[in-house]
Structures are given as structure tokens and as C-alpha cells.
Amino acid sequence: MRRAWLLALTTVSLAIKQGNAVFADLRLAPDREHAPFLHGVASADPLTDSVLLWTRITTENATAQVRWALWDSSEGLGQSFEAPLAGGLVTNITADDDYTLTVTVDGLAAAKAYVYQFEAEDGSRSVLGKTRTASAAGAENVTLAFTSCSSVWSGHFNHYRAIANDDSLEFWVHLGDYIYPEIDVSETYRVPKGLCEHTWFEGIGDLQSQDPSENEDAYVAAMVEALDCDASDLELYRWVQAFYLLDPDLRAARAAHPVIVSFDNHDLADTDNALEGSRKAAFEWVPQRHVLQPAETPGGSPLVSTLRHFRFGGDLLDLIMLDTHSGRLSNETGFLGEAQHEWLDETLANSSSVSWRMFGQAKGFMSFSLNRAAEGLQLYFGIAFALAIFLLSTCVGSSVVVAQRRRRRNESQTLDLVAAAIGYSRSRFDTTEINYLEKAITENPRETWDFYPQDRERFFATLEARDVASNNLVASGDLHMTYFADIVPYDQDDADSLVFYDPETYAGKRYGENKWESASTL
């Protein structure tokens, strides 16, 4: 037993040493190999015949121009810019858009893979990007990756590297909080030293990483030194967007697959005076199709909505991206706003022939009814569970004549079983998740659909009215947890209670029960 404890302590010690080694390496640097396209490339918002292409050119000139080209991926790499499948020249790239450019490529074939590249005036080329169009009728499946709430300050982006390396993926969906301008003082894992005194960076002090000369790329150090915390909101948000793309894994994911992004309250400011700057920076650095929503903030700023609709496989999947941020900032009450409800109704009117509908949005959609009944029973269940297994294993061990070595092994296994039983009981009755959810919901009640029951009920009513109340999935971000839940509407006769629903038999008003077993594979 003592040997096992020593092994455990050794493992912990090694983990600490390895952690410090990683802690000292921010692993942030621009793509110098493909300068002046230091921040990589991206494609976004795929349709059956169109995609968006994005890049940024780093230059000291007042204006720049960039050529772009796209080829069929089957033609191989390094094709000539003189004979692309599609291409063009973007001129007058200026600081007005932070030297970013987004190109809309139309006239493409459905379900087709392409490669693309950008070229500067001196012939320097960007990294080669990969993209594809959405599938048309006849496709049996679509492969999507989902991410949300990605803080560069809190750790390395291994999930982005996994997305970049997965050739089976077709598209990547980000459900909001693509950036975090502010730093959580409990998660200062990749914070460069020397950040200026801004409210975003308050309290980090000695928690920052080590001396910049020891662990930072020169470009990163220069960015930190150049940051002016008295700059405009637009300049500050642009700085954060650029800083994120110093991460090689994020750049790789953006270059590998078309991305569909929804914004939330960290991407876009919650205050009217900072909203315009954060929004402009977001649309400069994250390619996206968007429409002007006819609504205004209390301060009179127009709201640009991120609601969009993508169809895959002709009649396989409708991916409907909702905007749960703009509506809360508008003069209207509710989560979505009147214009978005009307848009949703029109979109669903053409969705009845589609097997699946997925609604991508930032906020927790299901009703959070926090059951704390098990909290006081956790310890008792753990002790009872452990004691039962201990007695059972002791009886088994004493009723059989075994060698001494076998008996010692049984004793060791018994202790392991006791530990496992306690761990299992904690996993079954631990209320850490409940405490986290309760804190998140009570401190920020406007951050879930529970605060807007009228919006959720109108959403359900629209599904019913358009005869699409089956096979609906809602993908949510924001809560920093992984959870699955059946979607159940509120009882119209009693708004404080849920309608009867039996998850074992699917009896009750469950959205999706009718075609659940027979629908195409998602």
C-alpha cells in the first residue's frame, strides 16, 4: 500500500514539473513562414454553391492589394494563380478594416472540396487553406464539430488542433465566446507579462507568466508593449482578435475547415458605448454572412444580427443559427426580438421536408430545475456503498483457501474497491455541477432561456404551427459544461411547472419523438 502511495506522489510530482515547463511556454507566435499573412486564413459559412474566404495582410503601407485563388482540391497543391478555378484581386485594403479582407466565392459545385490561397504584391503567399461547400440532395450524413467558450488565457487550444487534424470533419460550428477580452484571475495560464492596466486585466499581477524575454515570441512581446489600454474600444477588441490568432492551433483549425460562428457577450460588448467597436472588430476578423436587423439598442445603435440558415443534404439537416445576444441589447423585450422571431417563422415554413433541424445558439436552452435533494445524502451513500463492497469482498476472500500472496492481492483489491465505491458515489451524488449552475444562473439570470419563458414558448409554438415539432436539436454554448437533455415545453396551464414527460417511454410532449428512430443518420 505504501508503495502505491509513493507511486501516486511521484506521478503528482512529475505532473507538477511538466505543468511548470508548459506554463513557461505560451506557444504563441505569428505565421512568419507565410508573411505578410501572419494571422493565417479562414473559410466560413458554406452554402451549396458558395463560401467565404478570409485573411489579413500585415503591412506598414497605407493601402494594400491581395490576389486570391481557389482550385479544385483534386488538382493538387501549389496551382498557378494565373489559371485558378476562381480568383480575383482585392484592392484598397486599408486600416479602415484593420487590413482584413473577406471574399465571397460563388458559382461552386455542391459537396465539393477546394483549396485556396492569397498572394501579396511581392509574390508572397499565405498558407494553403482547405474548404468545401454544403452537400445537396442525396447526402446521407453530415459531420460537424462544435466548440464554444474558448479562452486563450486559460490554456492551450488542443481541441482546435484535433479539429484541424480530423479529415473526417466537414464543418466546424462555434457557439459563441470565440474570444475573451478579459482574463479570469483563476485561469492565468497563458498570460504574457507586461499587460497594461485595463479592467480586462485587473488582478493578474504576479500570476502572469514569466519574463517575456524567457518565454515569449518577440512579436508577442512587441504586441504587449504596444497595447494602449486607453485606446478606443475598437482598437482594444482588434488587439484581442489579433492576439488570438497568434495561436497556431486556432490558425490551423480555421485553415482546415469552413467555420460557422455565433457570437455571445464576450465577443460583442454588452454596453452600448462599446458595442459598435466590438462588433466591427468581430466582423473584420471572423468571416460571416450577416444581415442588418431592424432593431436598435437603447442608445440608438443599429444591431447587426448573426442569424443564418444552412441546409445540408437537400433534406437531411437545417442548421439554423440564432442570435441570442442582439435581442437582449435591443429596445425590445425578450431574447430574440420580433424581427428574429419573424425570420425564424419564415425559415421553418420551408423546413417541413427536412429530416433534422439543429438550432445553434449561445445560451442554455433547456429548463434548469436544480434538484438539491441528494446533497445531504452524498456522504451517507458513499459510506454505505463502500461498506457493502468491503464486506462482500471480505466474505469472498475468507471463504476460499488461497495462497498468502493471493490473499494480500485480495486485500489490496478490496481497498481499491472501497476507493472506487467512494469515487462512484461522489460522481452520482456530487453537487459540484449543481452549485456551478446555480451560481451561474442566479448571478446572471438573463444568460439563459429560463429568464425569457415567453420567447421559449413562442419558439415551441412556431415549431408546432409550422408542423416541424419533431427531430429538433438545440446546440448551446456558454455554460462551460457538457450536458444532454430532452427538450420539454412548459405547461401552458401552469407556467411554473413542467408538463408530464416520461424519458423511459417518451410519453408526454417531447419534441422529436415522432421520427426519432427513422430519421437519417446525423
Short mmCIF file of C-alpha atoms in Angstrom, two decimals:
data_model
loop_
_atom_site.label_atom_id
_atom_site.label_comp_id
_atom_site.label_asym_id
_atom_site.label_seq_id
_atom_site.Cartn_x
_atom_site.Cartn_y
_atom_site.Cartn_z
CA MET A 1 0.00 0.00 0.00
CA ARG A 2 2.84 2.39 0.88
CA ARG A 3 4.43 1.68 -2.49
CA ALA A 4 1.17 2.66 -4.18
CA TRP A 5 1.12 5.97 -2.29
CA LEU A 6 4.74 6.68 -3.25
CA LEU A 7 3.91 5.96 -6.88
CA ALA A 8 0.95 8.32 -6.70
CA LEU A 9 3.07 11.08 -5.15
CA THR A 10 5.75 10.58 -7.79
CA THR A 11 3.13 10.90 -10.52
CA VAL A 12 1.84 14.12 -8.98
CA SER A 13 5.38 15.49 -8.71
CA LEU A 14 6.09 14.73 -12.36
CA ALA A 15 2.82 16.33 -13.37
CA ILE A 16 3.72 19.50 -11.49
CA LYS A 17 7.14 19.69 -13.11
CA GLN A 18 5.72 19.10 -16.55
CA GLY A 19 3.00 21.64 -15.87
CA ASN A 20 5.55 24.31 -14.96
CA ALA A 21 7.50 23.55 -18.11
CA VAL A 22 4.41 24.05 -20.22
CA PHE A 23 3.37 27.08 -18.18
CA ALA A 24 6.58 28.84 -19.18
CA ASP A 25 5.83 28.32 -22.87
CA LEU A 26 3.00 30.50 -24.12
CA ARG A 27 3.19 28.79 -27.53
CA LEU A 28 2.06 31.95 -29.26
CA ALA A 29 3.69 33.25 -32.42
CA PRO A 30 2.66 34.60 -35.83
CA ASP A 31 2.94 32.56 -39.02
CA ARG A 32 6.26 34.03 -40.13
CA GLU A 33 6.72 31.35 -42.76
CA HIS A 34 3.85 32.86 -44.70
CA ALA A 35 4.44 36.56 -44.02
CA PRO A 36 2.83 39.02 -44.54
CA PHE A 37 -0.18 36.78 -43.85
CA LEU A 38 0.85 36.38 -40.22
CA HIS A 39 -2.64 35.56 -38.94
CA GLY A 40 -3.45 32.75 -41.35
CA VAL A 41 -6.52 32.17 -43.48
CA ALA A 42 -10.09 31.02 -42.94
CA SER A 43 -13.22 29.98 -44.79
CA ALA A 44 -16.73 30.29 -43.47
CA ASP A 45 -20.49 29.98 -43.86
CA PRO A 46 -20.65 27.30 -46.59
CA LEU A 47 -23.64 27.08 -48.92
CA THR A 48 -24.15 24.53 -51.68
CA ASP A 49 -22.62 26.95 -54.19
CA SER A 50 -20.66 29.47 -52.14
CA VAL A 51 -18.12 30.01 -49.34
CA LEU A 52 -16.42 32.98 -47.72
CA LEU A 53 -12.60 33.29 -47.74
CA TRP A 54 -10.69 35.44 -45.25
CA THR A 55 -7.20 36.66 -44.48
CA ARG A 56 -5.31 39.64 -43.08
CA ILE A 57 -2.20 41.23 -44.52
CA THR A 58 0.33 42.83 -42.17
CA THR A 59 1.79 45.92 -43.79
CA GLU A 60 3.10 49.38 -42.97
CA ASN A 61 1.66 50.78 -46.18
CA ALA A 62 -1.47 52.89 -46.15
CA THR A 63 -3.12 50.62 -48.70
CA ALA A 64 -2.51 47.11 -49.96
CA GLN A 65 -3.88 44.75 -52.57
CA VAL A 66 -4.11 40.97 -52.42
CA ARG A 67 -4.84 38.34 -55.03
CA TRP A 68 -6.83 35.26 -54.13
CA ALA A 69 -7.29 31.97 -55.93
CA LEU A 70 -9.32 28.81 -55.40
CA TRP A 71 -8.81 25.40 -57.01
CA ASP A 72 -10.47 22.00 -57.01
CA SER A 73 -8.70 20.04 -54.27
CA SER A 74 -8.24 17.06 -56.61
CA GLU A 75 -5.91 19.15 -58.78
CA GLY A 76 -3.24 19.08 -56.10
CA LEU A 77 -1.35 21.82 -54.32
CA GLY A 78 0.61 24.81 -55.49
CA GLN A 79 -1.52 25.62 -58.51
CA SER A 80 -0.85 28.69 -60.63
CA PHE A 81 -2.56 31.94 -59.72
CA GLU A 82 -2.85 32.55 -63.47
CA ALA A 83 -5.40 29.77 -64.05
CA PRO A 84 -7.49 29.19 -60.92
CA LEU A 85 -10.99 27.79 -60.85
CA ALA A 86 -11.98 31.09 -59.23
CA GLY A 87 -9.91 34.10 -58.28
CA GLY A 88 -9.62 37.83 -58.15
CA LEU A 89 -7.83 40.91 -56.88
CA VAL A 90 -8.88 42.82 -53.77
CA THR A 91 -7.67 46.41 -53.87
CA ASN A 92 -7.70 49.30 -51.44
CA ILE A 93 -7.20 47.19 -48.32
CA THR A 94 -6.71 49.76 -45.55
CA ALA A 95 -6.68 50.33 -41.83
CA ASP A 96 -10.40 51.07 -42.03
CA ASP A 97 -10.96 47.30 -41.88
CA ASP A 98 -7.74 46.55 -39.97
CA TYR A 99 -6.20 45.24 -43.23
CA THR A 100 -8.56 42.26 -43.20
CA LEU A 101 -10.47 41.07 -46.26
CA THR A 102 -13.37 38.70 -46.79
CA VAL A 103 -14.16 37.38 -50.26
CA THR A 104 -17.45 35.77 -51.29
CA VAL A 105 -16.87 32.97 -53.80
CA ASP A 106 -19.98 31.99 -55.75
CA GLY A 107 -20.73 29.52 -58.54
CA LEU A 108 -19.17 26.49 -56.86
CA ALA A 109 -20.31 22.87 -57.02
CA ALA A 110 -22.14 21.29 -54.08
CA ALA A 111 -20.39 18.87 -51.71
CA LYS A 112 -17.04 19.73 -53.23
CA ALA A 113 -13.65 20.15 -51.56
CA TYR A 114 -11.46 23.07 -52.60
CA VAL A 115 -8.13 24.63 -51.69
CA TYR A 116 -7.41 28.35 -51.72
CA GLN A 117 -4.58 30.79 -51.16
CA PHE A 118 -3.80 34.51 -51.02
CA GLU A 119 -0.87 36.32 -52.65
CA ALA A 120 0.68 39.68 -51.76
CA GLU A 121 2.02 42.19 -54.27
CA ASP A 122 5.59 40.91 -53.85
CA GLY A 123 4.52 37.32 -54.62
CA SER A 124 4.49 36.11 -51.02
CA ARG A 125 1.74 33.57 -50.41
CA SER A 126 -0.38 32.64 -47.44
CA VAL A 127 -0.70 29.16 -46.03
CA LEU A 128 -2.89 26.96 -48.23
CA GLY A 129 -6.41 26.72 -46.87
CA LYS A 130 -8.96 23.95 -47.34
CA THR A 131 -12.69 24.48 -47.68
CA ARG A 132 -15.80 22.77 -49.00
CA THR A 133 -19.37 23.53 -49.98
CA ALA A 134 -22.50 22.16 -48.35
CA SER A 135 -23.98 18.97 -49.75
CA ALA A 136 -27.06 18.97 -51.97
CA ALA A 137 -29.85 16.39 -52.21
CA GLY A 138 -28.94 12.76 -51.65
CA ALA A 139 -26.35 13.07 -48.88
CA GLU A 140 -26.91 10.60 -46.05
CA ASN A 141 -24.87 12.32 -43.35
CA VAL A 142 -23.00 15.47 -42.42
CA THR A 143 -20.09 15.69 -39.98
CA LEU A 144 -19.90 18.73 -37.71
CA ALA A 145 -17.60 19.73 -34.86
CA PHE A 146 -18.89 22.03 -32.10
CA THR A 147 -16.90 24.33 -29.83
CA SER A 148 -17.67 27.25 -27.52
CA CYS A 149 -16.19 29.45 -24.81
CA SER A 150 -12.52 29.43 -25.85
CA SER A 151 -10.20 31.49 -23.66
CA VAL A 152 -6.64 31.84 -24.89
CA TRP A 153 -5.62 32.99 -21.40
CA SER A 154 -6.83 29.76 -19.76
CA GLY A 155 -4.90 27.08 -21.64
CA HIS A 156 -3.71 25.65 -24.91
CA PHE A 157 -6.12 25.07 -27.79
CA ASN A 158 -5.64 21.31 -28.16
CA HIS A 159 -9.26 20.95 -29.27
CA TYR A 160 -8.56 23.22 -32.24
CA ARG A 161 -5.58 21.09 -33.21
CA ALA A 162 -7.78 17.99 -33.05
CA ILE A 163 -10.31 19.68 -35.33
CA ALA A 164 -7.58 20.68 -37.76
CA ASN A 165 -6.20 17.13 -37.92
CA ASP A 166 -9.56 15.38 -38.37
CA ASP A 167 -10.07 14.83 -42.09
CA SER A 168 -13.46 13.22 -41.47
CA LEU A 169 -14.91 16.56 -40.38
CA GLU A 170 -16.71 18.67 -42.94
CA PHE A 171 -17.68 21.78 -41.00
CA TRP A 172 -16.95 23.41 -37.67
CA VAL A 173 -19.51 25.35 -35.61
CA HIS A 174 -18.54 27.75 -32.82
CA LEU A 175 -21.40 28.55 -30.43
CA GLY A 176 -20.15 31.83 -29.01
CA ASP A 177 -17.47 33.37 -26.81
CA TYR A 178 -14.94 32.76 -29.55
CA ILE A 179 -12.78 35.31 -27.72
CA TYR A 180 -12.49 36.50 -24.13
CA PRO A 181 -11.10 40.03 -23.86
CA GLU A 182 -10.97 39.83 -20.07
CA ILE A 183 -8.79 37.45 -18.06
CA ASP A 184 -10.13 35.20 -15.32
CA VAL A 185 -7.65 35.57 -12.44
CA SER A 186 -8.16 31.90 -11.54
CA GLU A 187 -7.12 30.78 -15.03
CA THR A 188 -4.00 32.78 -15.88
CA TYR A 189 -2.23 30.03 -17.78
CA ARG A 190 -1.13 31.83 -20.96
CA VAL A 191 -0.92 35.46 -19.95
CA PRO A 192 2.13 37.32 -21.27
CA LYS A 193 3.89 39.57 -18.81
CA GLY A 194 3.62 43.33 -19.07
CA LEU A 195 -0.04 43.84 -19.97
CA CYS A 196 -1.20 47.37 -19.31
CA GLU A 197 -3.62 48.35 -16.56
CA HIS A 198 -7.02 47.75 -18.09
CA THR A 199 -10.17 46.47 -16.43
CA TRP A 200 -9.88 43.37 -18.62
CA PHE A 201 -6.58 42.50 -16.96
CA GLU A 202 -7.20 43.63 -13.37
CA GLY A 203 -5.86 41.48 -10.58
CA ILE A 204 -3.49 39.32 -12.60
CA GLY A 205 -0.32 40.84 -11.08
CA ASP A 206 2.26 38.15 -10.29
CA LEU A 207 0.01 35.47 -11.77
CA GLN A 208 1.30 36.37 -15.22
CA SER A 209 3.75 34.11 -16.98
CA GLN A 210 7.48 34.54 -16.53
CA ASP A 211 9.76 37.20 -18.01
CA PRO A 212 8.86 37.89 -21.66
CA SER A 213 12.45 37.50 -22.80
CA GLU A 214 12.44 33.93 -21.48
CA ASN A 215 9.13 32.62 -22.70
CA GLU A 216 7.66 34.92 -25.33
CA ASP A 217 7.99 35.28 -29.03
CA ALA A 218 9.39 38.70 -29.97
CA TYR A 219 6.24 39.52 -31.94
CA VAL A 220 4.09 38.69 -28.90
CA ALA A 221 6.25 40.86 -26.65
CA ALA A 222 6.01 43.72 -29.14
CA MET A 223 2.23 43.39 -29.27
CA VAL A 224 2.01 43.54 -25.48
CA GLU A 225 4.32 46.54 -25.31
CA ALA A 226 2.36 48.37 -28.00
CA LEU A 227 -1.03 47.83 -26.36
CA ASP A 228 -2.51 51.10 -25.15
CA CYS A 229 -5.18 50.48 -22.55
CA ASP A 230 -6.52 53.99 -23.12
CA ALA A 231 -7.20 53.19 -26.76
CA SER A 232 -10.70 53.06 -28.22
CA ASP A 233 -12.91 50.03 -27.76
CA LEU A 234 -12.45 49.22 -31.44
CA GLU A 235 -8.65 49.18 -31.12
CA LEU A 236 -8.76 47.09 -27.96
CA TYR A 237 -11.07 44.47 -29.47
CA ARG A 238 -8.95 44.40 -32.62
CA TRP A 239 -5.89 43.74 -30.45
CA VAL A 240 -7.59 40.77 -28.76
CA GLN A 241 -8.75 39.32 -32.09
CA ALA A 242 -5.20 39.56 -33.45
CA PHE A 243 -3.72 38.11 -30.25
CA TYR A 244 -5.93 35.02 -30.50
CA LEU A 245 -4.63 34.26 -33.99
CA LEU A 246 -1.09 34.04 -32.67
CA ASP A 247 -2.17 30.58 -31.51
CA PRO A 248 -1.03 28.06 -34.16
CA ASP A 249 -3.79 25.56 -33.34
CA LEU A 250 -6.57 28.09 -33.85
CA ARG A 251 -4.98 29.16 -37.14
CA ALA A 252 -4.76 25.50 -38.21
CA ALA A 253 -8.44 24.84 -37.44
CA ARG A 254 -9.56 27.93 -39.34
CA ALA A 255 -7.46 26.89 -42.33
CA ALA A 256 -8.65 23.26 -42.32
CA HIS A 257 -12.46 23.51 -42.30
CA PRO A 258 -15.18 26.07 -43.01
CA VAL A 259 -16.37 27.59 -39.74
CA ILE A 260 -19.82 28.85 -38.75
CA VAL A 261 -19.62 31.20 -35.77
CA SER A 262 -22.26 32.58 -33.42
CA PHE A 263 -21.31 35.49 -31.17
CA ASP A 264 -22.04 35.95 -27.47
CA ASN A 265 -21.43 38.53 -24.77
CA HIS A 266 -17.64 38.18 -24.72
CA ASP A 267 -17.33 38.55 -28.48
CA LEU A 268 -19.67 41.54 -28.52
CA ALA A 269 -19.86 44.07 -25.72
CA ASP A 270 -22.94 44.31 -23.52
CA THR A 271 -22.71 48.08 -23.14
CA ASP A 272 -23.96 50.38 -25.86
CA ASN A 273 -20.84 52.55 -25.96
CA ALA A 274 -18.52 49.57 -26.55
CA LEU A 275 -20.86 47.52 -28.75
CA GLU A 276 -20.03 49.22 -32.03
CA GLY A 277 -16.27 48.74 -31.65
CA SER A 278 -16.52 45.10 -30.56
CA ARG A 279 -18.94 44.32 -33.37
CA LYS A 280 -16.79 45.91 -36.07
CA ALA A 281 -13.69 44.05 -34.85
CA ALA A 282 -15.61 40.75 -34.73
CA PHE A 283 -16.89 41.06 -38.28
CA GLU A 284 -13.43 42.11 -39.50
CA TRP A 285 -11.61 39.12 -38.00
CA VAL A 286 -14.30 36.41 -38.14
CA PRO A 287 -15.79 35.93 -41.63
CA GLN A 288 -19.54 35.71 -41.55
CA ARG A 289 -22.63 36.34 -43.62
CA HIS A 290 -24.88 38.71 -41.73
CA VAL A 291 -27.91 40.88 -42.18
CA LEU A 292 -28.98 44.18 -40.68
CA GLN A 293 -31.63 43.54 -38.07
CA PRO A 294 -34.24 46.31 -37.85
CA ALA A 295 -33.72 46.95 -34.16
CA GLU A 296 -31.73 49.39 -32.07
CA THR A 297 -30.00 49.42 -28.72
CA PRO A 298 -31.30 51.80 -26.04
CA GLY A 299 -28.52 54.14 -27.17
CA GLY A 300 -29.72 54.07 -30.76
CA SER A 301 -27.04 51.84 -32.32
CA PRO A 302 -28.27 49.54 -35.12
CA LEU A 303 -27.91 45.84 -34.40
CA VAL A 304 -26.27 43.52 -36.89
CA SER A 305 -27.71 40.07 -36.38
CA THR A 306 -25.76 36.84 -36.77
CA LEU A 307 -28.82 34.73 -37.59
CA ARG A 308 -28.24 32.47 -40.60
CA HIS A 309 -29.61 29.32 -42.19
CA PHE A 310 -27.61 26.46 -43.72
CA ARG A 311 -29.03 23.35 -45.37
CA PHE A 312 -27.08 20.12 -45.77
CA GLY A 313 -28.01 17.13 -47.89
CA GLY A 314 -31.02 18.69 -49.56
CA ASP A 315 -33.46 17.33 -46.97
CA LEU A 316 -31.09 16.00 -44.31
CA LEU A 317 -30.33 18.88 -41.93
CA ASP A 318 -31.26 22.51 -41.47
CA LEU A 319 -28.67 24.28 -39.31
CA ILE A 320 -30.34 27.43 -38.03
CA MET A 321 -28.02 29.84 -36.24
CA LEU A 322 -29.91 32.05 -33.80
CA ASP A 323 -28.74 35.33 -32.30
CA THR A 324 -29.28 35.37 -28.53
CA HIS A 325 -27.14 38.45 -27.96
CA SER A 326 -28.57 41.24 -30.08
CA GLY A 327 -32.15 40.81 -28.90
CA ARG A 328 -31.20 41.35 -25.26
CA LEU A 329 -29.50 44.63 -26.17
CA SER A 330 -32.35 45.98 -28.25
CA ASN A 331 -35.19 48.21 -27.18
CA GLU A 332 -37.47 45.19 -27.43
CA THR A 333 -38.15 42.84 -24.55
CA GLY A 334 -37.22 39.20 -24.91
CA PHE A 335 -34.31 37.07 -26.01
CA LEU A 336 -34.64 37.11 -29.79
CA GLY A 337 -36.58 40.21 -30.71
CA GLU A 338 -39.55 40.48 -33.04
CA ALA A 339 -37.55 40.57 -36.28
CA GLN A 340 -35.76 37.33 -35.43
CA HIS A 341 -38.99 35.56 -34.45
CA GLU A 342 -40.45 36.53 -37.82
CA TRP A 343 -37.31 35.36 -39.63
CA LEU A 344 -37.44 32.06 -37.74
CA ASP A 345 -41.07 31.54 -38.70
CA GLU A 346 -40.26 32.14 -42.38
CA THR A 347 -37.28 29.79 -42.22
CA LEU A 348 -39.24 26.97 -40.58
CA ALA A 349 -42.02 27.35 -43.12
CA ASN A 350 -39.64 25.80 -45.66
CA SER A 351 -38.26 23.11 -43.35
CA SER A 352 -41.06 20.55 -43.10
CA SER A 353 -39.44 18.20 -45.64
CA VAL A 354 -36.11 18.18 -43.79
CA SER A 355 -35.31 15.21 -41.52
CA TRP A 356 -33.46 17.16 -38.83
CA ARG A 357 -33.27 20.72 -37.59
CA MET A 358 -30.41 21.90 -35.40
CA PHE A 359 -30.54 25.30 -33.74
CA GLY A 360 -27.09 26.65 -32.96
CA GLN A 361 -27.02 29.42 -30.38
CA ALA A 362 -25.05 30.64 -27.42
CA LYS A 363 -27.27 30.25 -24.36
CA GLY A 364 -28.57 27.29 -22.34
CA PHE A 365 -31.94 26.41 -23.86
CA MET A 366 -33.31 23.64 -21.65
CA SER A 367 -35.08 24.47 -18.40
CA PHE A 368 -32.69 24.30 -15.43
CA SER A 369 -34.61 22.91 -12.47
CA LEU A 370 -31.88 22.38 -9.88
CA ASN A 371 -32.63 19.36 -7.69
CA ARG A 372 -30.59 19.56 -4.47
CA ALA A 373 -32.28 16.61 -2.73
CA ALA A 374 -29.20 14.39 -2.99
CA GLU A 375 -26.80 16.90 -1.47
CA GLY A 376 -27.29 15.84 2.16
CA LEU A 377 -27.24 12.15 1.27
CA GLN A 378 -23.92 12.17 -0.54
CA LEU A 379 -21.71 11.14 2.39
CA TYR A 380 -24.16 8.50 3.67
CA PHE A 381 -24.49 6.87 0.27
CA GLY A 382 -20.72 6.88 -0.10
CA ILE A 383 -20.13 5.18 3.27
CA ALA A 384 -22.91 2.63 2.75
CA PHE A 385 -21.75 1.83 -0.76
CA ALA A 386 -18.11 1.41 0.34
CA LEU A 387 -19.04 -0.70 3.39
CA ALA A 388 -21.21 -3.04 1.32
CA ILE A 389 -18.43 -3.69 -1.17
CA PHE A 390 -15.87 -4.07 1.65
CA LEU A 391 -17.98 -6.72 3.44
CA LEU A 392 -18.76 -8.54 0.21
CA SER A 393 -15.14 -8.73 -0.86
CA THR A 394 -14.02 -9.77 2.67
CA CYS A 395 -16.55 -12.62 2.73
CA VAL A 396 -15.41 -13.82 -0.65
CA GLY A 397 -11.76 -13.63 0.37
CA SER A 398 -12.21 -15.58 3.65
CA SER A 399 -14.40 -18.33 2.22
CA VAL A 400 -11.80 -19.54 -0.22
CA VAL A 401 -8.48 -21.13 0.69
CA VAL A 402 -5.88 -19.20 -1.25
CA ALA A 403 -2.17 -18.63 -1.08
CA GLN A 404 -0.84 -15.82 1.09
CA ARG A 405 0.16 -13.76 -1.93
CA ARG A 406 -3.34 -14.13 -3.37
CA ARG A 407 -4.83 -13.01 -0.04
CA ARG A 408 -2.64 -9.89 0.01
CA ARG A 409 -3.71 -9.15 -3.51
CA ASN A 410 -7.36 -9.50 -2.48
CA GLU A 411 -6.80 -7.08 0.39
CA SER A 412 -5.25 -4.60 -2.00
CA GLN A 413 -8.13 -5.06 -4.42
CA THR A 414 -10.57 -4.53 -1.55
CA LEU A 415 -9.01 -1.17 -0.73
CA ASP A 416 -9.15 -0.26 -4.41
CA LEU A 417 -12.82 -1.22 -4.49
CA VAL A 418 -13.55 0.90 -1.43
CA ALA A 419 -11.86 3.88 -3.05
CA ALA A 420 -13.68 3.23 -6.29
CA ALA A 421 -17.01 2.96 -4.45
CA ILE A 422 -16.49 6.28 -2.71
CA GLY A 423 -15.50 7.85 -6.00
CA TYR A 424 -18.53 6.39 -7.72
CA SER A 425 -20.89 7.60 -5.02
CA ARG A 426 -19.42 11.07 -5.28
CA SER A 427 -19.87 11.02 -9.03
CA ARG A 428 -23.51 10.01 -8.58
CA PHE A 429 -24.37 12.37 -5.75
CA ASP A 430 -21.81 15.16 -6.01
CA THR A 431 -23.45 18.55 -6.43
CA THR A 432 -20.48 20.44 -7.83
CA GLU A 433 -22.26 20.83 -11.15
CA ILE A 434 -25.45 21.92 -9.42
CA ASN A 435 -23.55 24.50 -7.37
CA TYR A 436 -21.86 25.81 -10.51
CA LEU A 437 -25.13 26.04 -12.43
CA GLU A 438 -26.93 27.69 -9.54
CA LYS A 439 -24.19 30.29 -9.23
CA ALA A 440 -24.11 30.91 -12.97
CA ILE A 441 -27.87 31.23 -13.25
CA THR A 442 -28.57 33.25 -10.10
CA GLU A 443 -25.74 35.71 -10.74
CA ASN A 444 -26.61 36.10 -14.42
CA PRO A 445 -30.32 35.32 -14.75
CA ARG A 446 -30.53 36.94 -18.19
CA GLU A 447 -27.96 34.47 -19.55
CA THR A 448 -30.32 31.50 -20.12
CA TRP A 449 -33.65 30.99 -21.84
CA ASP A 450 -35.26 30.42 -18.41
CA PHE A 451 -35.31 34.20 -17.96
CA TYR A 452 -37.38 34.53 -21.15
CA PRO A 453 -40.15 31.89 -20.94
CA GLN A 454 -42.26 33.85 -23.41
CA ASP A 455 -39.52 33.50 -26.05
CA ARG A 456 -39.13 29.78 -25.47
CA GLU A 457 -42.89 29.19 -25.59
CA ARG A 458 -43.13 31.22 -28.78
CA PHE A 459 -40.31 29.10 -30.18
CA PHE A 460 -42.26 25.92 -29.36
CA ALA A 461 -45.45 27.41 -30.79
CA THR A 462 -43.68 28.23 -34.05
CA LEU A 463 -42.45 24.64 -34.34
CA GLU A 464 -45.99 23.39 -33.81
CA ALA A 465 -47.53 25.88 -36.22
CA ARG A 466 -45.08 25.01 -38.98
CA ASP A 467 -45.53 21.26 -38.37
CA VAL A 468 -41.85 20.74 -37.54
CA ALA A 469 -42.12 19.82 -33.84
CA SER A 470 -40.15 16.58 -34.35
CA ASN A 471 -36.43 15.91 -34.77
CA ASN A 472 -35.17 19.19 -33.39
CA LEU A 473 -31.81 19.53 -31.67
CA VAL A 474 -30.50 22.61 -29.90
CA ALA A 475 -26.74 23.09 -29.59
CA SER A 476 -25.86 25.56 -26.85
CA GLY A 477 -22.69 27.18 -25.55
CA ASP A 478 -21.93 29.47 -22.61
CA LEU A 479 -22.20 27.23 -19.52
CA HIS A 480 -18.74 25.58 -19.69
CA MET A 481 -20.28 22.15 -19.20
CA THR A 482 -21.23 19.17 -21.34
CA TYR A 483 -24.82 18.09 -20.88
CA PHE A 484 -27.61 16.39 -22.81
CA ALA A 485 -31.30 16.88 -22.15
CA ASP A 486 -34.67 16.19 -23.68
CA ILE A 487 -36.46 19.42 -24.55
CA VAL A 488 -39.79 19.74 -22.78
CA PRO A 489 -42.06 22.80 -23.08
CA TYR A 490 -43.73 24.50 -20.14
CA ASP A 491 -47.30 23.56 -19.34
CA GLN A 492 -49.47 26.36 -20.65
CA ASP A 493 -51.95 25.82 -17.80
CA ASP A 494 -49.30 26.19 -15.13
CA ALA A 495 -46.28 28.23 -16.16
CA ASP A 496 -44.39 27.25 -13.01
CA SER A 497 -44.41 23.51 -13.70
CA LEU A 498 -43.37 21.23 -16.49
CA VAL A 499 -45.72 19.09 -18.50
CA PHE A 500 -45.65 15.38 -17.73
CA TYR A 501 -42.86 13.62 -19.54
CA ASP A 502 -41.51 10.08 -19.08
CA PRO A 503 -38.00 9.79 -20.60
CA GLU A 504 -38.17 5.98 -20.46
CA THR A 505 -41.26 5.67 -22.64
CA TYR A 506 -41.10 9.08 -24.33
CA ALA A 507 -44.68 9.61 -23.17
CA GLY A 508 -45.59 13.25 -22.93
CA LYS A 509 -44.86 16.29 -25.02
CA ARG A 510 -41.30 15.68 -26.15
CA TYR A 511 -40.10 17.49 -29.25
CA GLY A 512 -38.64 14.88 -31.55
CA GLU A 513 -40.43 11.67 -30.51
CA ASN A 514 -42.30 11.00 -33.75
CA LYS A 515 -39.42 10.42 -36.15
CA TRP A 516 -36.56 9.81 -33.73
CA GLU A 517 -35.84 6.23 -34.78
CA SER A 518 -36.45 6.53 -38.52
CA ALA A 519 -34.62 9.74 -39.39
CA SER A 520 -31.42 9.79 -41.41
CA THR A 521 -28.10 9.48 -39.63
CA LEU A 522 -26.75 12.74 -38.24
#
